[in-house]
C-alpha cells in the first residue's frame, strides 16, 4: 500500500489511489481541482489514515499536472509536423514558457529525489508508518500548491513573454523563503530568454522573436494605421526602403509593445534599448553609396557648365574620399564584446537587480549613441549640412536670394501659371546660382526649388541630385486663394525648397525637422520679398522723378507739375518709409537676434556633445526656438504679419501701376489698414505675456528699435495724419 502511495505521489494511480479522469491526452486541459482520491471500495483503512492519505496524494496530483505542463511547453515536435504538412495547424509556441518549464523541471526533480529518499527510509524501517511520508514531504506543501496555481493561471489567461515575467516578478514578493527562492529561480530562467533576445538586438541588431513575446516588436501592426494617417510620409519611406532598409527601420520599423513590457522595466529604459538596437542596425548595415563616398561628394553634370556660355566656371569634381577606415566596422568588435560582457554579467546574477540592469542599458545606449554620433557628425559631415540648411532655408545666403528675387521680380508680378510656374522659376534660379554660388559650395547640389501646388520639381540644375531624395511636401494649396486678385499677390507664396538627404542623415533630418525648416523658409522669403519691393519702389520712383525733373527743368509748367506730383505723394512716401522701417527691423531681429544667436548656441552644443541623442534634442530645441521667437506658433501675430506683408506689396504695386496721381483713395485705405495692423502688432508684442517671458529673450531689443524716441508708437497711432478720416470722426469731434 505504501509503494502504491509513493507511485501516486509521482503521478501514477492504481487500484488503491485512482483518478476520476480515466484517460489523459496532451490536449487535456489542466484540471482546476484535485482528481486523485482513494478508491471508494477500500474499507480496511482507518478514517484518520484515510484523511492523511487524501491530504498527501494532492501533491501527486500537483506533480502530474506540472509535469504535463512542462512536457507540453518543452515539446518541439510541432515544428517537424508543421514543416512536413503546411496544412497542419501550427501551435502557438512560447520560448518564455519553455524557460519556465525548465525551471519547473528543476523543482520537480528535487521533489522526486525527496520521494525516493522516503522510499529508502520506509524500506529500512521495521514498522513503516505514514508519518515518515508526511515528514519527508512537509516542505512541498507550501511549494507545489502556489506553483500549480501559477501554471493554472498561465494556461487559463494564455500568459507569455513579458507578461509571464511580470507575473513571476509579482509572485517573488511573498513571505515564505522557500517559495520565494523557487519563484526567483523561475524568474531567472525567464530572464535568460530576455537576455538572449537583448543580446541579439543590441549587439547584432537582430530581432529574434518569432512568437511576438519581446517588448521590442516590428511595426507591422501599425503600418496600415500610419499609411492612412500619414500617406505622404509612408510613401516617402516606402521609396527610401528600396535603397536603404535601415532608414525605414529607423523611422517606422520597430516600436515598444507595452503589452509585453514588464512593469519593473521603466519606459525610459525600454526606449534606450529600442534606440540602441536601431543604432546597431544602422552601424552594422552601412549604405554602399556611403562607403564609396558618393553621398558626400556629388559630381556636377557637364550640361550645367554650358549654361549661358559659362562653361568651366564651376569645376565641381569628386574630392578624394577621406580615409576614415571605412573597411573597419562602424561598430568595432571590441565595443560589441564589451556590450556582450555586460549582458553576460547580468545573466549570471542569480537575482534581477533593477539598478544594475538600468546602468548596463545606459552604458549600452551611450556606446551606441557615441558611435552613431561619430557616423553622423564626423563621417557624414552633419555640421556642413546644418550650415547648408541655414544658408538656404534660413536665408543666410542673402546675396543668392536677393539675386533670385531680383531676377524673378517681373515674373512674380503676374499670377503663376499652373502648367509652367516651376519651369518659369528655373531661369532666375539658375541665374542667381551662376552669379552667387561658388564652386566650393558642394551642398547646393542638394537644394531644389519647388512649387508644390503646381506639379513638378525644379531642381537646382547646377549638380546632379542623388536618386534618394527626401522631399518636403505639404498642403500648400490650402494657403493659396482661389480669387484671381489674391493669386496675383499670394500665388508665389507657395515657393518651397527641397533638400536631398543621404544616408545616414535621415536619422537626424526627419520629415518633421525638414517641414519646420520649410515653414521658416517660406516666412523669411515673403519677408525678404516685401523688403525688396519697398526698396525697389523708392529707387524706381526716385529715378523716374529725377528723369522727369531733368527732362522738364527748362519748361516751368512741366517742372511745376512734376513738383506738384511729388508734393501730392509726400505723405505716401512717409507711409512707405514707415513700412520699410518695420520690415527692416523685423528682418534684423529674426536674422541677427534670433537665427544667429540660436545658431551659436547650437554650435556650442555640437562642440561639447558626443552623443547622438543629445544632438537630436539640441537640434529640436534650436528649431523650436526659431519658430517660437519668430512668432510662427502664435496665430494672432503670424496672421498680422502676413497681413502687413500683403499690404506692403499692394502698396508698392498700386503706386507703380497708378497713372493718375489725383486718385489716392486706395492708397489711403491701404495706409489706414497698415497703421491698424502695425498698431495691433506692437500692442501684442509689448504685452507682458510676450515681452516679459523667456520665449523671446531678444524681443525687448526689437521693441526698443521699433519705438526709439517713441517714434513707432506715435506713428502707429496715426500721428502722421495721412489717413483720411472716416465720416463718423468729425461728428464725434464736434460733439
Coordinates of N, CA, C and O in Angstrom, one line a residue, residues 556-635:
X556 N 8.9 125.5 -67.3 CA 8.4 125.8 -66.0 C 7.1 125.1 -65.7 O 6.9 124.7 -64.6
X557 N 6.3 125.1 -66.7 CA 5.0 124.4 -66.4 C 5.2 122.9 -66.1 O 4.6 122.4 -65.2
X558 N 5.9 122.3 -66.9 CA 6.2 120.8 -66.7 C 6.9 120.6 -65.4 O 6.6 119.7 -64.6
X559 N 7.9 121.5 -65.1 CA 8.6 121.4 -63.9 C 7.7 121.6 -62.6 O 7.8 120.8 -61.7
X560 N 6.8 122.5 -62.7 CA 5.9 122.8 -61.6 C 5.0 121.6 -61.4 O 4.6 121.2 -60.3
X561 N 4.6 121.0 -62.5 CA 3.7 119.8 -62.5 C 4.4 118.6 -61.8 O 3.8 117.9 -61.0
X562 N 5.7 118.5 -62.1 CA 6.4 117.4 -61.5 C 6.6 117.6 -60.0 O 6.4 116.7 -59.2
X563 N 6.8 118.9 -59.6 CA 7.0 119.2 -58.2 C 5.6 119.0 -57.5 O 5.6 118.5 -56.3
X564 N 4.5 119.4 -58.2 CA 3.2 119.2 -57.5 C 2.9 117.7 -57.3 O 2.3 117.3 -56.3
X565 N 3.3 116.9 -58.3 CA 3.1 115.4 -58.2 C 3.9 114.9 -57.0 O 3.3 114.1 -56.3
X566 N 5.1 115.4 -56.9 CA 5.9 114.9 -55.8 C 5.3 115.3 -54.5 O 5.3 114.6 -53.5
X567 N 4.8 116.6 -54.4 CA 4.2 117.1 -53.2 C 2.9 116.3 -52.8 O 2.7 116.0 -51.6
X568 N 2.1 115.8 -53.8 CA 0.9 115.1 -53.5 C 1.3 113.7 -52.9 O 0.6 113.2 -52.0
X569 N 2.4 113.1 -53.4 CA 2.7 111.8 -52.9 C 3.6 111.8 -51.7 O 4.0 110.7 -51.2
X570 N 4.0 113.0 -51.1 CA 4.9 113.0 -50.0 C 4.3 112.3 -48.8 O 5.1 111.5 -48.1
X571 N 3.0 112.4 -48.5 CA 2.5 111.6 -47.3 C 2.7 110.1 -47.6 O 2.9 109.3 -46.7
X572 N 2.5 109.7 -48.9 CA 2.7 108.2 -49.2 C 4.1 107.8 -49.0 O 4.3 106.6 -48.6
X573 N 5.1 108.7 -49.3 CA 6.5 108.3 -49.1 C 6.7 108.1 -47.6 O 7.6 107.2 -47.2
X574 N 6.0 108.8 -46.8 CA 6.2 108.6 -45.3 C 5.6 107.3 -44.9 O 6.2 106.6 -44.0
X575 N 4.5 106.9 -45.5 CA 3.9 105.6 -45.2 C 4.9 104.5 -45.7 O 5.1 103.5 -45.0
X576 N 5.5 104.7 -46.9 CA 6.4 103.7 -47.4 C 7.6 103.6 -46.4 O 8.1 102.5 -46.2
X577 N 8.1 104.7 -45.9 CA 9.2 104.6 -45.0 C 8.8 104.0 -43.7 O 9.6 103.2 -43.1
X578 N 7.6 104.2 -43.3 CA 7.1 103.5 -42.1 C 7.1 102.0 -42.3 O 7.5 101.2 -41.4
X579 N 6.6 101.6 -43.5 CA 6.5 100.2 -43.8 C 8.0 99.6 -43.8 O 8.2 98.5 -43.3
X580 N 8.9 100.3 -44.6 CA 10.2 99.8 -44.7 C 10.9 99.7 -43.3 O 11.7 98.8 -43.0
X581 N 10.6 100.7 -42.5 CA 11.2 100.7 -41.1 C 10.8 99.5 -40.3 O 11.6 98.8 -39.7
X582 N 9.5 99.1 -40.4 CA 9.0 97.9 -39.7 C 9.6 96.7 -40.2 O 10.1 95.8 -39.5
X583 N 9.6 96.5 -41.6 CA 10.1 95.3 -42.2 C 11.6 95.1 -42.0 O 12.1 94.0 -41.7
X584 N 12.3 96.2 -42.1 CA 13.8 96.1 -41.9 C 14.1 95.7 -40.5 O 15.0 94.8 -40.2
X585 N 13.4 96.3 -39.5 CA 13.7 95.9 -38.1 C 13.3 94.5 -37.8 O 13.9 93.8 -37.0
X586 N 12.2 94.1 -38.4 CA 11.8 92.7 -38.2 C 12.8 91.7 -38.8 O 13.1 90.7 -38.2
X587 N 13.3 92.1 -40.0 CA 14.3 91.2 -40.6 C 15.6 91.2 -39.8 O 16.1 90.1 -39.6
X588 N 16.0 92.3 -39.3 CA 17.2 92.3 -38.4 C 17.0 91.5 -37.2 O 17.9 90.8 -36.8
X589 N 15.8 91.7 -36.6 CA 15.5 90.9 -35.4 C 15.6 89.4 -35.6 O 16.2 88.6 -34.9
X590 N 15.0 88.9 -36.7 CA 15.0 87.5 -37.0 C 16.3 87.0 -37.4 O 16.8 85.9 -36.9
X591 N 17.0 87.7 -38.3 CA 18.3 87.2 -38.8 C 19.4 87.2 -37.7 O 20.2 86.3 -37.6
X592 N 19.4 88.3 -37.0 CA 20.6 88.6 -36.0 C 20.2 88.1 -34.6 O 20.9 87.2 -34.1
X593 N 19.1 88.6 -34.1 CA 18.8 88.3 -32.7 C 18.4 86.9 -32.5 O 18.6 86.3 -31.4
X594 N 17.7 86.3 -33.5 CA 17.1 85.0 -33.3 C 18.0 84.0 -34.0 O 18.6 83.1 -33.3
X595 N 18.1 84.0 -35.3 CA 18.8 82.9 -36.0 C 20.3 82.8 -35.6 O 20.8 81.7 -35.3
X596 N 21.0 83.9 -35.6 CA 22.4 83.9 -35.3 C 22.7 83.5 -33.9 O 23.6 82.7 -33.6
X597 N 21.9 84.0 -33.0 CA 22.1 83.7 -31.6 C 21.8 82.2 -31.3 O 22.6 81.5 -30.6
X598 N 20.7 81.7 -31.9 CA 20.4 80.3 -31.7 C 21.4 79.4 -32.5 O 21.7 78.3 -32.0
X599 N 21.9 79.9 -33.6 CA 22.9 79.1 -34.3 C 24.2 79.0 -33.5 O 24.8 77.9 -33.4
X600 N 24.6 80.0 -32.8 CA 25.8 80.0 -32.0 C 25.6 79.0 -30.8 O 26.5 78.3 -30.4
X601 N 24.4 79.0 -30.2 CA 24.1 78.1 -29.1 C 24.2 76.6 -29.6 O 24.8 75.8 -29.0
X602 N 23.6 76.4 -30.8 CA 23.7 75.0 -31.4 C 25.1 74.6 -31.7 O 25.5 73.5 -31.4
X603 N 25.9 75.5 -32.2 CA 27.3 75.2 -32.5 C 28.1 74.8 -31.2 O 28.9 73.9 -31.2
X604 N 27.8 75.5 -30.1 CA 28.5 75.2 -28.9 C 28.1 73.8 -28.4 O 28.9 73.1 -27.8
X605 N 26.8 73.5 -28.5 CA 26.3 72.2 -28.1 C 27.0 71.1 -29.0 O 27.4 70.0 -28.5
X606 N 27.1 71.3 -30.3 CA 27.7 70.3 -31.1 C 29.2 70.1 -30.8 O 29.7 69.0 -30.8
X607 N 29.9 71.2 -30.4 CA 31.3 71.1 -30.0 C 31.4 70.3 -28.7 O 32.4 69.5 -28.5
X608 N 30.5 70.5 -27.8 CA 30.6 69.9 -26.4 C 30.0 68.4 -26.4 O 30.4 67.7 -25.5
X609 N 29.1 68.1 -27.2 CA 28.4 66.8 -27.1 C 29.0 65.8 -28.0 O 29.5 66.1 -29.1
X610 N 29.0 64.5 -27.6 CA 29.5 63.4 -28.4 C 28.4 62.3 -28.3 O 28.7 61.1 -28.4
X611 N 27.2 62.7 -28.2 CA 26.1 61.8 -28.0 C 25.0 62.1 -29.1 O 24.6 63.3 -29.1
X612 N 24.6 61.1 -29.9 CA 23.7 61.4 -31.0 C 22.4 61.9 -30.5 O 21.7 62.8 -31.0
X613 N 21.9 61.2 -29.4 CA 20.5 61.5 -28.9 C 20.5 62.9 -28.3 O 19.5 63.7 -28.4
X614 N 21.6 63.4 -27.7 CA 21.7 64.7 -27.2 C 21.7 65.7 -28.4 O 21.0 66.8 -28.3
X615 N 22.4 65.4 -29.4 CA 22.4 66.3 -30.6 C 21.0 66.5 -31.2 O 20.6 67.6 -31.6
X616 N 20.2 65.3 -31.3 CA 18.9 65.4 -31.8 C 18.0 66.3 -30.9 O 17.3 67.2 -31.4
X617 N 18.2 66.2 -29.6 CA 17.5 67.1 -28.6 C 17.9 68.5 -28.8 O 17.0 69.4 -28.8
X618 N 19.2 68.8 -28.9 CA 19.6 70.2 -29.1 C 19.1 70.8 -30.4 O 18.7 72.0 -30.4
X619 N 19.1 70.0 -31.5 CA 18.6 70.5 -32.7 C 17.1 70.8 -32.7 O 16.6 71.8 -33.2
X620 N 16.3 69.9 -32.0 CA 14.9 70.2 -31.8 C 14.7 71.5 -31.0 O 13.8 72.3 -31.3
X621 N 15.5 71.7 -30.0 CA 15.4 72.9 -29.2 C 15.7 74.1 -30.1 O 15.1 75.2 -30.0
X622 N 16.7 74.0 -31.0 CA 17.1 75.0 -31.9 C 15.9 75.4 -32.8 O 15.6 76.6 -33.0
X623 N 15.3 74.4 -33.4 CA 14.2 74.7 -34.3 C 13.0 75.3 -33.5 O 12.3 76.2 -34.0
X624 N 12.7 74.7 -32.4 CA 11.6 75.2 -31.6 C 11.8 76.7 -31.2 O 10.9 77.5 -31.2
X625 N 13.1 77.0 -30.9 CA 13.4 78.4 -30.5 C 13.2 79.3 -31.7 O 12.7 80.4 -31.6
X626 N 13.6 78.9 -32.9 CA 13.4 79.7 -34.1 C 11.9 79.9 -34.4 O 11.5 81.1 -34.7
X627 N 11.1 78.9 -34.2 CA 9.7 79.1 -34.5 C 9.0 79.9 -33.5 O 8.2 80.8 -33.8
X628 N 9.4 79.7 -32.2 CA 8.7 80.5 -31.1 C 9.1 82.0 -31.1 O 8.3 82.9 -31.0
X629 N 10.4 82.2 -31.4 CA 10.9 83.6 -31.3 C 10.6 84.4 -32.6 O 10.7 85.6 -32.6
X630 N 10.2 83.7 -33.6 CA 9.7 84.4 -34.8 C 8.2 84.5 -34.8 O 7.6 84.9 -35.8
X631 N 7.6 84.0 -33.8 CA 6.1 84.1 -33.6 C 5.3 83.3 -34.5 O 4.1 83.5 -34.7
X632 N 5.9 82.3 -35.2 CA 5.2 81.4 -36.1 C 4.2 80.5 -35.4 O 3.3 80.0 -36.0
X633 N 4.4 80.3 -34.1 CA 3.5 79.5 -33.3 C 2.4 80.3 -32.7 O 1.6 79.7 -31.9
X634 N 2.4 81.6 -32.9 CA 1.3 82.4 -32.3 C 0.4 82.8 -33.5 O 0.8 83.7 -34.3
X635 N -0.8 82.3 -33.6 CA -1.6 82.5 -34.7 C -2.0 84.0 -34.9 O -1.9 84.5 -36.1

